[in-house]
Coordinates of C-alpha atoms in Angstrom, one line a residue:
X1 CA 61.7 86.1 141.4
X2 CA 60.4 83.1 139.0
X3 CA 63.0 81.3 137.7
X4 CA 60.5 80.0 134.7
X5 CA 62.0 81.0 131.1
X6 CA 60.7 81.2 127.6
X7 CA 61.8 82.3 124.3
X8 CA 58.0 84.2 123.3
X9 CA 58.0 87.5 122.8
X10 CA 54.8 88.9 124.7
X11 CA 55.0 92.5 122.3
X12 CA 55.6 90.8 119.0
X13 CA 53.3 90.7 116.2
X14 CA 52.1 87.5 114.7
X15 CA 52.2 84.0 115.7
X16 CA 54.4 82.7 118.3
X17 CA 54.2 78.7 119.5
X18 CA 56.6 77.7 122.3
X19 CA 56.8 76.9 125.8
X20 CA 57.5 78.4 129.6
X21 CA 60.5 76.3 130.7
X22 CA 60.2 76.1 135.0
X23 CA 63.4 74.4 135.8
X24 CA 63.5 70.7 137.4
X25 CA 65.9 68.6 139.0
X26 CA 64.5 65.2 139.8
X27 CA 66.3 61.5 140.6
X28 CA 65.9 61.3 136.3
X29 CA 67.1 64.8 134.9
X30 CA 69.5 66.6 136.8
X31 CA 68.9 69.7 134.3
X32 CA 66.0 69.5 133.0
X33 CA 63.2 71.7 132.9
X34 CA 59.1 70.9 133.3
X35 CA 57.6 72.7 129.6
X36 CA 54.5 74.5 129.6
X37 CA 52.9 75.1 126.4
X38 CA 52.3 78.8 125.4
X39 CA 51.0 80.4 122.3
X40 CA 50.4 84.1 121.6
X41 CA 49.0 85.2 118.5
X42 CA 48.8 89.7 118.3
X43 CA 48.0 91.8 116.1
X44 CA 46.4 95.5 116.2
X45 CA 45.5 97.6 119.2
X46 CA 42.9 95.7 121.1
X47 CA 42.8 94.1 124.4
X48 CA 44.8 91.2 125.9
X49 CA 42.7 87.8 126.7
X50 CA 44.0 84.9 128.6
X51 CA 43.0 81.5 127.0
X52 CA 43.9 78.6 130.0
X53 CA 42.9 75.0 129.7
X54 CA 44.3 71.7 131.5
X55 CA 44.6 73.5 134.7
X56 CA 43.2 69.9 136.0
X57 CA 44.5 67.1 133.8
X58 CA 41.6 65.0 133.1
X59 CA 39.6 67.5 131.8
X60 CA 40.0 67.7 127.9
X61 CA 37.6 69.6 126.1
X62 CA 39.3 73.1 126.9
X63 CA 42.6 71.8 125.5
X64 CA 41.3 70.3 122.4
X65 CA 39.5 73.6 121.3
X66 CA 42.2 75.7 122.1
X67 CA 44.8 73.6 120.4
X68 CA 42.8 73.8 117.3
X69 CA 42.2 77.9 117.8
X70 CA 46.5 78.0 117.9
X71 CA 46.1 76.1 114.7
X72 CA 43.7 77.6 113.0
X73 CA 43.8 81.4 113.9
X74 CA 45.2 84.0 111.3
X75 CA 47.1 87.0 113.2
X76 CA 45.3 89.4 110.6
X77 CA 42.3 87.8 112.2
X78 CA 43.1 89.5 115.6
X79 CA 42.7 92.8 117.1
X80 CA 44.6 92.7 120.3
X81 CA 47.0 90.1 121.7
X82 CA 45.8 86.4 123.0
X83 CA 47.8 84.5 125.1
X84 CA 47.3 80.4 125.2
X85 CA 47.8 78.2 128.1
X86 CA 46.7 75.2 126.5
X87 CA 47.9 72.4 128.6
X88 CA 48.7 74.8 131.8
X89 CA 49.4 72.0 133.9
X90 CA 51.2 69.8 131.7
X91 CA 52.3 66.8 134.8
X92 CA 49.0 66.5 134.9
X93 CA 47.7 66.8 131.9
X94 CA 50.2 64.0 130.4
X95 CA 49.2 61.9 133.5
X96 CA 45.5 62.4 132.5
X97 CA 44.9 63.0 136.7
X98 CA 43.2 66.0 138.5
X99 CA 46.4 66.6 140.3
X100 CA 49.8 66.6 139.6
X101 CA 51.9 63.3 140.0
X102 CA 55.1 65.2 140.6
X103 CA 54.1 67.2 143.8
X104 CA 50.1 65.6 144.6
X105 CA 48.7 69.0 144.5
X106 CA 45.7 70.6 143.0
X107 CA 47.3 73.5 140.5
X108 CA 43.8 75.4 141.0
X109 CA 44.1 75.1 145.2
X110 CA 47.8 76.9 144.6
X111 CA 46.9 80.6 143.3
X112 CA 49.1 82.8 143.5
X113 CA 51.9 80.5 143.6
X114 CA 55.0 80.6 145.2
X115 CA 57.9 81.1 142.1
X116 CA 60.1 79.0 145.0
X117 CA 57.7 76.3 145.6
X118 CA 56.9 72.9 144.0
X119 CA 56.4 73.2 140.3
X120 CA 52.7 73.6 140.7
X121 CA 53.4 76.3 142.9
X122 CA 55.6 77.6 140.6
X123 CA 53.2 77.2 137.7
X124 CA 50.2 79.0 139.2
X125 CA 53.1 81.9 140.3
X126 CA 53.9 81.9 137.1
X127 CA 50.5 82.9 135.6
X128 CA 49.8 84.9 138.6
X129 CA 53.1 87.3 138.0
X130 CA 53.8 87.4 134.7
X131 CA 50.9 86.2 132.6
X132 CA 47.7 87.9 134.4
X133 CA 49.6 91.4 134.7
X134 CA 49.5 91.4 131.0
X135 CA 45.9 90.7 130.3
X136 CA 42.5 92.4 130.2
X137 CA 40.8 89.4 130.5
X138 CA 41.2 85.9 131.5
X139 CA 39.1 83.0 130.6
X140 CA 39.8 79.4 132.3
X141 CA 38.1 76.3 130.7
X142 CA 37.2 73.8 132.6
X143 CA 35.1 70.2 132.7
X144 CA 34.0 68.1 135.6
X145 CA 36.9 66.1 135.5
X146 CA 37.1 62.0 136.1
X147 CA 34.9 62.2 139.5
X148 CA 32.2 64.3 138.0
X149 CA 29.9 64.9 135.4
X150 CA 28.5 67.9 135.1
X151 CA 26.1 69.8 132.4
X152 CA 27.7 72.1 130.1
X153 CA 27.9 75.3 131.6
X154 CA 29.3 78.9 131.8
X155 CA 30.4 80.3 135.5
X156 CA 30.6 83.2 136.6
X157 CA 33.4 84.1 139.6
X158 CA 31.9 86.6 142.3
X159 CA 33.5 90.1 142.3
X160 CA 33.4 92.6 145.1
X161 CA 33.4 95.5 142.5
X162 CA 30.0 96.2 141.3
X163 CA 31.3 97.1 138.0
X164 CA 34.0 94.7 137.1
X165 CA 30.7 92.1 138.6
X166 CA 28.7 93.6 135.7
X167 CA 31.3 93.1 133.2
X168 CA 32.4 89.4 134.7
X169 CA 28.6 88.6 133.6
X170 CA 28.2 90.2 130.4
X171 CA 31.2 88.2 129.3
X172 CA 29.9 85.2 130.8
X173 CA 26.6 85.4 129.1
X174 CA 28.5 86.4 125.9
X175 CA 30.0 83.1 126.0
X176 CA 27.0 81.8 125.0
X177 CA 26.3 78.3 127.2
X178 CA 23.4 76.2 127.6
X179 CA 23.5 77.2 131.5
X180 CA 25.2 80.0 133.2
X181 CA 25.9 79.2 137.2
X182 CA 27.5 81.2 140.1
X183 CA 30.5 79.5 141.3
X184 CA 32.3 80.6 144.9
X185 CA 33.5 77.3 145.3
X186 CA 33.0 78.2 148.9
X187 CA 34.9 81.4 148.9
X188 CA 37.8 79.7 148.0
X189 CA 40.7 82.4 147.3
X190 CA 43.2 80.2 146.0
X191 CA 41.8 79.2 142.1
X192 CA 42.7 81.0 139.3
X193 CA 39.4 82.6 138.3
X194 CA 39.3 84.3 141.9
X195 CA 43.1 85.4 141.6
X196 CA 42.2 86.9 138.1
X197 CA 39.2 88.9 139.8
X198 CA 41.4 90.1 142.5
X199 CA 43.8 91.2 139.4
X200 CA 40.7 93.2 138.0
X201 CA 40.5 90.9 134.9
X202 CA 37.1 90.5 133.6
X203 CA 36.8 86.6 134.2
X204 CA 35.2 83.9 132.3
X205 CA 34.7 80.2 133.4
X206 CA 33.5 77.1 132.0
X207 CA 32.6 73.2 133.7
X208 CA 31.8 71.5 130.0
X209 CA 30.7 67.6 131.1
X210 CA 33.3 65.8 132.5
X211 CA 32.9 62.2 133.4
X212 CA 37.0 61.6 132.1
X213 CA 35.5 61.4 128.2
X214 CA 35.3 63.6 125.7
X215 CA 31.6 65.1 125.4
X216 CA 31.3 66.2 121.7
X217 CA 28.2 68.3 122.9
X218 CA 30.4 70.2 125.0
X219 CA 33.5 70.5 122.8
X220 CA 31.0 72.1 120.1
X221 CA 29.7 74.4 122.8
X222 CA 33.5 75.3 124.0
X223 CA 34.7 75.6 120.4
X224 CA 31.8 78.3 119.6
X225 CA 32.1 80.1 123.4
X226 CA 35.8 80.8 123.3
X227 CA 35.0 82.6 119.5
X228 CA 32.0 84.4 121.2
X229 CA 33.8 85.4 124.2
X230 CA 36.5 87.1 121.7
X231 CA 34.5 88.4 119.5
X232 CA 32.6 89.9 122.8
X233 CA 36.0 92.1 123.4
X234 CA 36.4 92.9 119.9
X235 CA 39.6 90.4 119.4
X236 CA 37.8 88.5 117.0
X237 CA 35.2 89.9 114.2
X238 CA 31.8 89.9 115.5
X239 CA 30.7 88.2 112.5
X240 CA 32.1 85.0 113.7
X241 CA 30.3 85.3 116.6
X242 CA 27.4 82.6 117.2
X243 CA 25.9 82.8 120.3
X244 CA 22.8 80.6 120.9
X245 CA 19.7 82.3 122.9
X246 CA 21.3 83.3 126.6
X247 CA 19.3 81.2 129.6
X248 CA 15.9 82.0 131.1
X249 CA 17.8 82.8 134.7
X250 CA 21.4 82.7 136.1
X251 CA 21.7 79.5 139.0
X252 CA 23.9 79.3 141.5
X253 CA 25.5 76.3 144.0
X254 CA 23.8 77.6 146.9
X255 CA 26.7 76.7 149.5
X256 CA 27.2 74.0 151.6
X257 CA 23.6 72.7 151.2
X258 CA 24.3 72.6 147.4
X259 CA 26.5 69.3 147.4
X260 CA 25.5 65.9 148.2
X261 CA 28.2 64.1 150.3
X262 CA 29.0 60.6 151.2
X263 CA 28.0 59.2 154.6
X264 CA 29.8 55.9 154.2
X265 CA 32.4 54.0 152.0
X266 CA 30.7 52.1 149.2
X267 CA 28.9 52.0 145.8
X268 CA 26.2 55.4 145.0
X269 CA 23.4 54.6 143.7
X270 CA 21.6 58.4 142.1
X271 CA 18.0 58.5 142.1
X272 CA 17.7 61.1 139.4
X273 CA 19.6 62.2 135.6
X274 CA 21.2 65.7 135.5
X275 CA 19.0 68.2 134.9
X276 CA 15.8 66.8 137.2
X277 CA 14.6 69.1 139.3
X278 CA 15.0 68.0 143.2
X279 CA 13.7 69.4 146.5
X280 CA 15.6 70.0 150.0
X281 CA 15.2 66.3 152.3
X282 CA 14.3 64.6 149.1
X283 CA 16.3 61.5 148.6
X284 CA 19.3 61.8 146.3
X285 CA 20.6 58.0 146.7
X286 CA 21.9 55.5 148.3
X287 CA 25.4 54.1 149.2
X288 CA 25.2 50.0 149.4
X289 CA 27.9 48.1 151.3
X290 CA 28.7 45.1 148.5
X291 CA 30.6 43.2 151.1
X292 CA 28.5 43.1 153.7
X293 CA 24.4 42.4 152.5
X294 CA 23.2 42.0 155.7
X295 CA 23.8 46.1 156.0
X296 CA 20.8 48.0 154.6
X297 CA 22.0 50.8 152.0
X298 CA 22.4 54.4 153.9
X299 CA 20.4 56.9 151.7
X300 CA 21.5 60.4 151.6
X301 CA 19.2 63.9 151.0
X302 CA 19.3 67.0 148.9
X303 CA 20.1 69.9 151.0
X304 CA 18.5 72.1 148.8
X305 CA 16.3 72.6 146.2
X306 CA 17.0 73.2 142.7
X307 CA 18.5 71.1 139.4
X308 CA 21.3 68.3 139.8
X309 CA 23.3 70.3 138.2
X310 CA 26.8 67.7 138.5
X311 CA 26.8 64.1 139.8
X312 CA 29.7 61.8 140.6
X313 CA 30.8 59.5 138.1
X314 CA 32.8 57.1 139.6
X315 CA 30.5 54.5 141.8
X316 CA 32.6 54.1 144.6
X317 CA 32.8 56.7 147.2
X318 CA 34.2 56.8 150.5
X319 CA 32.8 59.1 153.3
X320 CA 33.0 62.8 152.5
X321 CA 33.1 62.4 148.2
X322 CA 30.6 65.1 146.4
X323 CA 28.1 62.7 145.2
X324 CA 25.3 64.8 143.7
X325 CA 26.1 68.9 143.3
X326 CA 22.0 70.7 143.0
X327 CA 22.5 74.3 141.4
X328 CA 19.3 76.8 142.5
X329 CA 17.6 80.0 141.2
X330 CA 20.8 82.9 142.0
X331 CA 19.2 86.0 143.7
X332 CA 22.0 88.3 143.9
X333 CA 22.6 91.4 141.8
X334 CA 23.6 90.8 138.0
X335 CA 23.7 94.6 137.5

């Protein structure tokens, strides 16, 4: 039983701007209460669409464009009911860091939650149990964060179900991004793309950039995919629709051999720009050892062929940091 509160109406008509309140009793505020943001904006008979954005803190171009959406959307513009989570995980999103700096985890390593957990816990419980179970669909913006840079580009979240699989892509393409790529993150069951799937919500994701900036290619291609992916279920008119031609082929990290990991503690040097296209046992970099120049820099290999499709922004890395991430050719079913 969540002990989260708000004062948002979820079957009202119009425009609604408030917060969920989780309560919080640290050394500072004996009552006090960690605020999410949460906007919903209904109107007619259409479907329900989740809008999440901050679910890691240092990645800002999902916040930004659906702040400005909040602002700028008319309720007689809507048919159907959408649901913001701008700022989803506010610690972290005030603290600007990945994780949160009230409990150290990873909101999107925390699905479904636990309502009596830490407040991440409670957070992603919250979404899971109360927020998801009122949705059609659920879209989840995302960017590569401080440690990476990544290009701009749609994901699409496996699904067991051959149909809801068919429909996951068709709203992913609908999106409209320069690159559309597979993501299992290993099979990982605990983010909140794979919780939405196992919900049956057709699911949309996004890595736009990254590199702890703000990309303005990306935050123009996040502004006009949230817009297509509504006006793809019919929330928003068509018309405003303005999707740019869909991608030759659909890539995927192939597993494991798909990142590039540090073998030692030290600077990474890449050998190639985002986008080159790499081969399996080529070399990827190096990783010099500034203190020590009598140690010849270790280089490290692609496992696989493809495109770098994300590459570490930071140059220090210590042994087991995703230097270089290749995306490859996807050969699955898209049916």
């Amino acid at each position: 039983m969540t002990t989260a509160r708000t004062t948002i109406d979820f079957d009202k008509v119009g425009k609604q701007i408030g917060f969920v309140d989780i309560p919080h009793s640290p050394h500072e505020d004996a009552w006090g209460a960690t605020r999410i943001p949460l906007a919903v904006i209904s109107h007619g008979r259409g479907p329900t669409v989740i809008l999440e954005a901050g679910n890691h803190g240092d990645e800002y171009e999902g916040p930004i464009a659906l702040g400005e959406l909040i602002r700028a959307l008319d309720p007689g513009e809507v048919n159907g009911r959408i649901i913001f989570l701008p700022a989803v995980n506010t610690p972290a999103v005030d603290a600007g860091r990945r994780t949160s700096p009230v409990d150290g985890l990873n909101l999107n390593r925390t699905f479904p939650g636990d309502p009596a957990g830490t407040i991440t816990q409670q957070i992603s419980a919250y979404v899971s149990s109360v927020i998801m179970p009122l949705a059609d669909a659920f879209v989840d913006l995302h960017s590569g964060g401080s440690s990476l840079n990544i290009l701009p580009s749609a994901i699409i979240e496996p699904a067991a179900d051959p149909d809801l699989r068919r429909r996951n892509i068709e709203a992913v393409l609908a999106f409209g991004a320069p690159l559309t790529v597979v993501i299992d993150n290993l099979g990982e069951p605990r983010t909140s793309t794979a919780t939405a799937v196992r919900a049956g919500l057709v699911t949309i994701g996004t890595e736009m950039a990254g590199a702890g900036t703000v990309s303005l290619d990306a935050l123009d291609i996040c502004r006009r995919g949230v817009r297509n992916v509504l006006a793809h279920f019919g929330v928003l008119d068509a018309a405003t629709a303005s999707p740019p031609a869909r991608p030759d082929a659909i890539l995927r990290i192939p597993g494991h051999d798909g990142y590039v990991l540090a073998t030692a503690a030290g600077v990474f040097e890449p050998f190639h720009p985002l986008g080159a296209r790499v081969e399996a046992g080529q070399e990827a970099g190096r990783i010099h050892n500034l203190v020590d120049p009598s140690r010849a820099p270790e280089i490290v290999r692609y496992g696989a062929s493809g495109i770098v499709y994300g590459r570490r922004q930071p140059g220090r890395v210590v042994i087991g940091n995703c230097c270089v991430t290749v995306a490859a050719p996807y050969e699955g079913d898209i049916t």
